[in-house]
Tab-separated table of C-alpha atoms in Angstrom:
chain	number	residue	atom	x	y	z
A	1	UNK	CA	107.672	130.219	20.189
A	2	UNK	CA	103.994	131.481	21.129
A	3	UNK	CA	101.511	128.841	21.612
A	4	UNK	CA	98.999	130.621	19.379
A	5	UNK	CA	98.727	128.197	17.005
A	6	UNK	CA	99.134	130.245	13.755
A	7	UNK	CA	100.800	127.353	11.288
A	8	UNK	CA	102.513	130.404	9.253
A	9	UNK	CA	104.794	130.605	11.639
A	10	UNK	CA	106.395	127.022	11.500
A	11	UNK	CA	109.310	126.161	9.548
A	12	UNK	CA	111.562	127.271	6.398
A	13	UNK	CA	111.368	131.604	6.312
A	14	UNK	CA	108.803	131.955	9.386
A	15	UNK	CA	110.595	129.680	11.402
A	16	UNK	CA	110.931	131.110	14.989
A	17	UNK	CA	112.749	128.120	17.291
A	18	UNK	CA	116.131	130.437	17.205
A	19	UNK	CA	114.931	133.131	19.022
A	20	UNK	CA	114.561	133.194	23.109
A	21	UNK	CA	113.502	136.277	25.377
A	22	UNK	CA	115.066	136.745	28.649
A	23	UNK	CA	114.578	139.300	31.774
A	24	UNK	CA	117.104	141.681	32.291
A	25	UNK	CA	118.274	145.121	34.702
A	26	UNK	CA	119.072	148.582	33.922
A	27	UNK	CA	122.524	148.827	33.287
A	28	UNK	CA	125.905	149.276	31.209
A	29	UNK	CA	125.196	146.817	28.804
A	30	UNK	CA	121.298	147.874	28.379
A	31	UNK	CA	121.945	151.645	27.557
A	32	UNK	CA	124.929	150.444	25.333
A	33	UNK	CA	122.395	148.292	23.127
A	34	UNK	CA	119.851	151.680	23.415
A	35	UNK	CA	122.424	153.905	22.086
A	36	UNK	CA	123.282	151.268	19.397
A	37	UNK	CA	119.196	151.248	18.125
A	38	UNK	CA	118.014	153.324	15.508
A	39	UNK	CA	114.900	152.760	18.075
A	40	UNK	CA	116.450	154.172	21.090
A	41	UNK	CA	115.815	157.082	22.871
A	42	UNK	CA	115.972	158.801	26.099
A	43	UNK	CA	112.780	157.277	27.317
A	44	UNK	CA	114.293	153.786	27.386
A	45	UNK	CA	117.767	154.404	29.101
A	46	UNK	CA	119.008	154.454	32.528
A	47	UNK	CA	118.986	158.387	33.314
A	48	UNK	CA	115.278	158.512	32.909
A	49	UNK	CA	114.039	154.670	33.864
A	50	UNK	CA	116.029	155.145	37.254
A	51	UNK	CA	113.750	158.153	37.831
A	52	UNK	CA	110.074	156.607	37.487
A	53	UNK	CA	108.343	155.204	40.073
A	54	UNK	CA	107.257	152.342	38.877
A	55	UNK	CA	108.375	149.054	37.629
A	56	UNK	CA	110.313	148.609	34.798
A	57	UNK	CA	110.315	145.662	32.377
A	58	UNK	CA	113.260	145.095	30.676
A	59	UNK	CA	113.652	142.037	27.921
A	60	UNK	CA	116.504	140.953	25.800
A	61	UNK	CA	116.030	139.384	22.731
A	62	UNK	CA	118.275	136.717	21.509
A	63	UNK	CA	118.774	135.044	18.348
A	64	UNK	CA	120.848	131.767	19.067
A	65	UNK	CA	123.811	133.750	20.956
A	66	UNK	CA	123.497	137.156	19.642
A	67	UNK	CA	121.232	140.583	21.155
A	68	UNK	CA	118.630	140.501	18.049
A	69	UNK	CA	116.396	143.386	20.003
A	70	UNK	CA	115.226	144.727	23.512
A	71	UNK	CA	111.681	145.746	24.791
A	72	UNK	CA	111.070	148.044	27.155
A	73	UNK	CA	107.945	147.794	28.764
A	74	UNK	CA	106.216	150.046	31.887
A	75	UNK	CA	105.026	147.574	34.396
A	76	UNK	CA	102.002	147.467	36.530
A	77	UNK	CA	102.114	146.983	40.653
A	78	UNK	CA	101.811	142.985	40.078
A	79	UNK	CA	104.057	142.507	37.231
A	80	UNK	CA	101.954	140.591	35.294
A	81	UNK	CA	100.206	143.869	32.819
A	82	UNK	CA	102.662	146.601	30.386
A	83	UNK	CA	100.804	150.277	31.047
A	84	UNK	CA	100.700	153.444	29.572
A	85	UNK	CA	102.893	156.106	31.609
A	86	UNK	CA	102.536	159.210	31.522
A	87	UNK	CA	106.023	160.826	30.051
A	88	UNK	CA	107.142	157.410	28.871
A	89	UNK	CA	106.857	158.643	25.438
A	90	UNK	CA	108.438	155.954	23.027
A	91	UNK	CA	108.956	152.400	24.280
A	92	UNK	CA	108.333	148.679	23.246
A	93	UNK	CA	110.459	146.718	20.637
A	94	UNK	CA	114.397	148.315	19.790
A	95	UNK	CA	115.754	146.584	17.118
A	96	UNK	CA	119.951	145.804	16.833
A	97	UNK	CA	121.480	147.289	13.928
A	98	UNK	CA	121.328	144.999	11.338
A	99	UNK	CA	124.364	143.101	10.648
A	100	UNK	CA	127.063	144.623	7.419
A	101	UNK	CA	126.061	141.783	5.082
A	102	UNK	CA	122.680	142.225	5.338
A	103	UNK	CA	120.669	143.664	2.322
A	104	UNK	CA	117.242	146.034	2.922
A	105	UNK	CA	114.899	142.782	1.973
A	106	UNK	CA	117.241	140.812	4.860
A	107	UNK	CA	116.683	143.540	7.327
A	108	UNK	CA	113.161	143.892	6.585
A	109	UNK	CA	112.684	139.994	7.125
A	110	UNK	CA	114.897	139.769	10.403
A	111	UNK	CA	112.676	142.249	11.986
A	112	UNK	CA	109.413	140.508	10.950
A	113	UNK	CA	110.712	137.135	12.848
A	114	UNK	CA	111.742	139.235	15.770
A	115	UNK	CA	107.976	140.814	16.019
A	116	UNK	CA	106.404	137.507	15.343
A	117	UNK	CA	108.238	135.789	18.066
A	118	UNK	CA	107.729	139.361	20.043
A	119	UNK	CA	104.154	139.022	19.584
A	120	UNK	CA	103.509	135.204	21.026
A	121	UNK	CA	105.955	135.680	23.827
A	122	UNK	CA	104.598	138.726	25.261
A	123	UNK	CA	101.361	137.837	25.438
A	124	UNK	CA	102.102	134.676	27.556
A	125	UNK	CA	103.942	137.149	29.797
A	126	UNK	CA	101.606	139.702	30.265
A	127	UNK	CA	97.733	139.418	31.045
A	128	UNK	CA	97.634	143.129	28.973
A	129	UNK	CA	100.353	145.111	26.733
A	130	UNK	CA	100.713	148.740	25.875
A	131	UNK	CA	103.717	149.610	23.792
A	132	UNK	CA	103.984	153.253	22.121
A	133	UNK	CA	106.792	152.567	19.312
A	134	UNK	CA	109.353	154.686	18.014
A	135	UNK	CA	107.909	156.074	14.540
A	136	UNK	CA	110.503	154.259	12.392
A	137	UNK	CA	108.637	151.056	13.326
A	138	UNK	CA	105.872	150.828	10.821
A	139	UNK	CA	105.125	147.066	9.780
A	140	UNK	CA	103.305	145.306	12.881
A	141	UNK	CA	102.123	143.139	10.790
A	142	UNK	CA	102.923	139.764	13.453
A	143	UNK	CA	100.564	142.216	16.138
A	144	UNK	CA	97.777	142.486	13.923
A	145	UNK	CA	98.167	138.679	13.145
A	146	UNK	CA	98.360	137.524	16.621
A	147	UNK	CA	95.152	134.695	17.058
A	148	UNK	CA	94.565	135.099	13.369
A	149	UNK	CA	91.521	132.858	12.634
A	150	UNK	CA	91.157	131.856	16.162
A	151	UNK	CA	89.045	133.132	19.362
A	152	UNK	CA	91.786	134.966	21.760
A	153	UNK	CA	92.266	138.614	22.137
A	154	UNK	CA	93.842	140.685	19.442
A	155	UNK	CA	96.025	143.319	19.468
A	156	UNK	CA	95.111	146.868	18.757
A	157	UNK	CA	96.726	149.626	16.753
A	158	UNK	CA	96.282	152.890	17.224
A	159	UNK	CA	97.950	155.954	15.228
A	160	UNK	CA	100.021	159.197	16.640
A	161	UNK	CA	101.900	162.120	15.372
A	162	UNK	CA	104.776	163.889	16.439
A	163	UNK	CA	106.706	166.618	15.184
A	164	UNK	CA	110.584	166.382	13.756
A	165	UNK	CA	112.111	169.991	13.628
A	166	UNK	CA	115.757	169.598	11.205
A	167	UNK	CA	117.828	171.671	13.382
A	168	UNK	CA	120.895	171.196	11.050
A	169	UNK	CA	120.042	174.377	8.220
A	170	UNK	CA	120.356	176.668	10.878
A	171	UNK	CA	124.346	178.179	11.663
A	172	UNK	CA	124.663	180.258	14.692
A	173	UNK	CA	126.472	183.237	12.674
A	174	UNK	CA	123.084	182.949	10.294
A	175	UNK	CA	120.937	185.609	9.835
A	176	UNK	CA	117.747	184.168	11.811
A	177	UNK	CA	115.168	185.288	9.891
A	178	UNK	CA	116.747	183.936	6.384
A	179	UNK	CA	117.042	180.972	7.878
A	180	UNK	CA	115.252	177.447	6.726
A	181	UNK	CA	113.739	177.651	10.360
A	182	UNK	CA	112.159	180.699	9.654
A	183	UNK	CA	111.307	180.460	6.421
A	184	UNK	CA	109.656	177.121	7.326
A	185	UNK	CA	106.929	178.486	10.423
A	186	UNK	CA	103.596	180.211	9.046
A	187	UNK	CA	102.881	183.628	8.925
A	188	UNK	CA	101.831	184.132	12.814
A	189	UNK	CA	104.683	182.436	14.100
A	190	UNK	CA	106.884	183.881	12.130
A	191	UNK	CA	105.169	187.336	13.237
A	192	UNK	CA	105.703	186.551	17.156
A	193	UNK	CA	109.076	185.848	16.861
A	194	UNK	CA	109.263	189.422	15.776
A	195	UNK	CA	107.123	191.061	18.036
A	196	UNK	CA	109.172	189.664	20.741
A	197	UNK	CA	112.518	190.531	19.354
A	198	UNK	CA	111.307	194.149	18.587
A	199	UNK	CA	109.928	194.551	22.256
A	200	UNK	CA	112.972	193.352	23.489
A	201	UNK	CA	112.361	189.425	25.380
A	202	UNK	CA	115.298	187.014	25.427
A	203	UNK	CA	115.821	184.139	26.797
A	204	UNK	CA	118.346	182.382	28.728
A	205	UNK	CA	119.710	178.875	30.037
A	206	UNK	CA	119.284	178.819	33.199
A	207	UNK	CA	118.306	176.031	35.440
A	208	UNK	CA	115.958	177.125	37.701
A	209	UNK	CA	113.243	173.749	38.628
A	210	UNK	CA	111.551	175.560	41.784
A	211	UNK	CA	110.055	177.916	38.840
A	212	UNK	CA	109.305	175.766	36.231
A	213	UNK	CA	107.430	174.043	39.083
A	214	UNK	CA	105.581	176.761	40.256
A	215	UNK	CA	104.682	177.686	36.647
A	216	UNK	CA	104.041	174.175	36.448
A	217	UNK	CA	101.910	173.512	38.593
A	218	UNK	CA	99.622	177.161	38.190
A	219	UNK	CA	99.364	175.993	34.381
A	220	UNK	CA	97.640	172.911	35.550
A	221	UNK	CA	95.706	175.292	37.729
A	222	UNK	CA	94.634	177.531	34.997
A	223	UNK	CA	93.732	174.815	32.773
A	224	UNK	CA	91.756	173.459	35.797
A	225	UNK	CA	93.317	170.276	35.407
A	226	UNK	CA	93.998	169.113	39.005
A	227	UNK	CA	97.553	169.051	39.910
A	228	UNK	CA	97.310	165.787	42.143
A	229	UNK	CA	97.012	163.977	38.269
A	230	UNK	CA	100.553	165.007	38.546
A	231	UNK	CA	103.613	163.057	40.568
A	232	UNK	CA	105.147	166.167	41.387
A	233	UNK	CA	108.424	164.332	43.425
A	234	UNK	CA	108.622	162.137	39.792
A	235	UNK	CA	108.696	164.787	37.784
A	236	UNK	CA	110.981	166.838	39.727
A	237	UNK	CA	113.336	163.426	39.943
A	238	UNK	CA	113.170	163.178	36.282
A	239	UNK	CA	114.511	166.666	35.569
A	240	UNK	CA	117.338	166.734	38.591
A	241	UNK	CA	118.531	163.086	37.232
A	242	UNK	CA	118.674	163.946	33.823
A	243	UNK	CA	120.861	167.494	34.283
A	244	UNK	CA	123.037	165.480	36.640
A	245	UNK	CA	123.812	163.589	34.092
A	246	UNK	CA	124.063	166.220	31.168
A	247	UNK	CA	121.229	164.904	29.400
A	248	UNK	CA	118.898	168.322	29.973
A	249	UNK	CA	118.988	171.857	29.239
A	250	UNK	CA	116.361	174.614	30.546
A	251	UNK	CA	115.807	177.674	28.823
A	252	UNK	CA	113.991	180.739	30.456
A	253	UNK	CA	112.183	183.698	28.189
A	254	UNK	CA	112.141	186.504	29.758
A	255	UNK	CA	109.632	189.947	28.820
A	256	UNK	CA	111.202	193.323	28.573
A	257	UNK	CA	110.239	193.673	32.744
A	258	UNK	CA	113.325	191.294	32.955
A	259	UNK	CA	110.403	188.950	34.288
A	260	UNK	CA	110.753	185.251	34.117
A	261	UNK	CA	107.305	184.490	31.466
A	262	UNK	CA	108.340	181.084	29.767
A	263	UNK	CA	110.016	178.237	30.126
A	264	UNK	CA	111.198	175.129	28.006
A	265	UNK	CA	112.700	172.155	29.165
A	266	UNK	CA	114.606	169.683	26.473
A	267	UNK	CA	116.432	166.352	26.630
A	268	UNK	CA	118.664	164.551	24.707
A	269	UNK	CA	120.774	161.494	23.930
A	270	UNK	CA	122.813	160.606	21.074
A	271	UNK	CA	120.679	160.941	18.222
A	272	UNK	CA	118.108	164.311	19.071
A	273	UNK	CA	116.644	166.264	21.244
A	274	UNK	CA	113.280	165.981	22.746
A	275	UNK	CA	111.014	168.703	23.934
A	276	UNK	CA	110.028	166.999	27.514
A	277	UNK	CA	108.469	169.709	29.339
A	278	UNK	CA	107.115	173.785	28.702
A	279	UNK	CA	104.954	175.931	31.462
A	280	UNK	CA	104.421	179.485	31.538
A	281	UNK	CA	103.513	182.597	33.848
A	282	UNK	CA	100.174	182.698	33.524
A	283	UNK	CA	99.994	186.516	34.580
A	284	UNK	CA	102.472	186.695	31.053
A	285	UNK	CA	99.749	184.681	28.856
A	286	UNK	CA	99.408	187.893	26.270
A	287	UNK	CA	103.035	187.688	25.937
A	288	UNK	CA	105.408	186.195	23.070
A	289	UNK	CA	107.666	184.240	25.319
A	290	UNK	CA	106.024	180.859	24.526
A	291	UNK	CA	107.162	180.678	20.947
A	292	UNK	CA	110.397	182.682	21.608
A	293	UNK	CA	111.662	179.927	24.088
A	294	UNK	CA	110.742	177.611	21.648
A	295	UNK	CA	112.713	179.724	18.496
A	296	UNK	CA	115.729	180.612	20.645
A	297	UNK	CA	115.989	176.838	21.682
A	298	UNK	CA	115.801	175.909	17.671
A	299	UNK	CA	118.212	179.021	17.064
A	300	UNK	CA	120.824	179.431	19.599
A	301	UNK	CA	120.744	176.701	22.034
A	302	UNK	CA	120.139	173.503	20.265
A	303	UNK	CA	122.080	173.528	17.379
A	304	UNK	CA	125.400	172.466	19.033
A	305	UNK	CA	124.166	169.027	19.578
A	306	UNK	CA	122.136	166.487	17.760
A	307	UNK	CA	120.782	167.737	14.163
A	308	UNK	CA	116.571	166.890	14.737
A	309	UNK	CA	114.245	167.691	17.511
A	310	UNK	CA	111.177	165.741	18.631
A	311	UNK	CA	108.756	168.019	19.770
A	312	UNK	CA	107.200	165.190	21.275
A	313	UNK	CA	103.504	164.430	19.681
A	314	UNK	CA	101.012	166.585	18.155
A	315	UNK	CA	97.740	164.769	19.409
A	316	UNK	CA	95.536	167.206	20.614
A	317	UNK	CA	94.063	169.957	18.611
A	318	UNK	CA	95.237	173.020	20.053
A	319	UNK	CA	98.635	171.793	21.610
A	320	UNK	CA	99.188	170.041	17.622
A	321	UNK	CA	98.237	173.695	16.170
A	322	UNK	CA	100.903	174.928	17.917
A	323	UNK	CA	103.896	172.850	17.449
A	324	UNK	CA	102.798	172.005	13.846
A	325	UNK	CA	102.879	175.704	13.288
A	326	UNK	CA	107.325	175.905	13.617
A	327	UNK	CA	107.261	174.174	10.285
A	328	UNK	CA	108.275	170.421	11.592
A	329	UNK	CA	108.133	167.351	10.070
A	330	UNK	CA	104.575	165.182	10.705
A	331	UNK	CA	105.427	161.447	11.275
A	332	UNK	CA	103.579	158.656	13.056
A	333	UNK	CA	103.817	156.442	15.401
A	334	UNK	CA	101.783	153.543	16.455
A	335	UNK	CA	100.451	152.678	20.212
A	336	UNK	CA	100.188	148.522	19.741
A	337	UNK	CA	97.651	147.361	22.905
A	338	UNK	CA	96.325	144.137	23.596
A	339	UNK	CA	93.742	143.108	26.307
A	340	UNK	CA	93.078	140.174	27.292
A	341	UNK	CA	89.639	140.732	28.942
């Protein structure tokens, strides 16, 4: 138990003395407790941690003998802070499904414990703590209560938004622009997918990561955002590792030039997809092939696997415009930070 000294947290319903954290690898028996969690993704199993190039914390959470959660932290060169990471989208705290017998009001107050225990035992581990959480965590509650009434540092919360696209009103014998997908973009999306039907783009899966690098890279260019902000050999590791494994699909668009002018690259696991990464041809910039990629992924090359896509935050004004504008689903997430000087 955390040696914070909050009395709520002694005895009868707050009582924390069953729970114990232990270190722990990437392996069989971690991704099997991922795919298990409502709160596991991509970002937190094997395919993608074995790819970063950085350290990894990894934490089981036990309640007497049984697996009550796992964190998943991003690691600093010493060990001793949790970072932000750039393309770590979701990590932190993934709860274990909730046992049979176990009513809402049950669940609810298992997972409090588990965050309250979370909360002390993490900060004795780690000097600082960033944790972005999956979006169907909303009650940190123990966080915001950690050093209640007492001088010590505090933990921060800070909202985001992402996007959910339901991929599963869309058949691929459906008439596309009838379709719930459709129906569900505004007007000037719905008016590029046209233009770029009409002038004849299409896209393609094709795997092709010298390109999307290229575009990659003159898109940072263009932006004039440097490129070095950018671990190429990461990124490229990331994207090799994860279509190894089946976990990745890259679509191309393509303008009526049979040019190469878009391209979208998604992951998934067993629950969605995720939009990970999108560059285009600059010299195609007054082109449609941005949101066709993007519509022919939704359309035709998505909706043989899992039913949602995560477009993967809307947190900037014009990148939000844009992926807000296919008619998804707004939901937050929370980044939970504490600093201890």
């Amino acid at each position: 138990m955390s040696d914070n000294k909050e009395s709520f947290y002694t005895g009868g319903f707050q009582d924390l003395s069953k729970y114990r954290l232990e270190r722990t690898t990437i392996g069989l028996d971690w991704d099997n407790c991922v795919v298990k969690s409502e709160q596991g993704t991509l970002f937190s199993e094997s395919y993608f941690l074995s790819s970063l190039e950085t350290k990894i914390g990894l934490w089981v959470c036990y309640r007497g003998k049984e697996v009550a959660a796992l964190v998943h932290l991003i690691e600093d060169a010493s060990g001793k802070s949790a970072i932000q990471y750039p393309g770590a989208i979701y990590n932190g705290v993934l709860f274990m499904p909730a046992p049979q017998q176990q009513n809402r009001t049950q669940s609810q107050s298992e997972q409090f414990r588990i965050l309250a225990f979370l909360s002390g035992e993490l900060a004795k581990i780690y000097k600082n703590i960033f944790m972005s959480f999956h979006w169907l965590i909303n009650d940190v509650r123990p966080f915001l209560w950690h050093n209640y009434s007492y001088d010590g540092p505090k933990f921060e919360i800070n909202i985001r938004y992402t996007s959910i696209i339901d991929l599963a009103g869309h058949q691929i014998d459906m008439d596309e622009l009838q379709s719930p997908l459709y129906k569900n973009m505004n007007k000037s999306r719905r008016q590029e997918v046209r233009y770029a039907q009409n002038k004849g783009y299409y896209t393609k899966e094709e795997y092709n990561l010298p390109l999307f690098l290229d575009f990659y890279k003159r898109t940072f260019n263009r932006q004039n955002i440097a490129a070095s902000l950018v671990n190429f050999r990461e990124l490229k590791e990331i994207i090799s590792n994860l279509y190894k494994n089946k976990r990745l699909i890259m679509l191309i668009s393509y303008n009526p030039s049979n040019e190469p002018s878009s391209i979208a690259i998604f992951g998934h696991d067993n629950k969605r997809w995720y939009y990970l990464y999108g560059a285009s041809n600059p010299d195609h910039r007054e082109g449609h092939a941005g949101t066709l990629v993007l519509w022919d992924a939704f359309t035709k090359f998505l909706i043989n696997g899992p039913s949602e896509l995560d477009l993967e935050g809307v947190n900037s004004p014009r990148r939000g415009y844009f992926k807000l504008s296919f008619g998804g689903q707004l939901l937050s997430y929370l980044h939970v930070t504490l600093k201890s000087h």
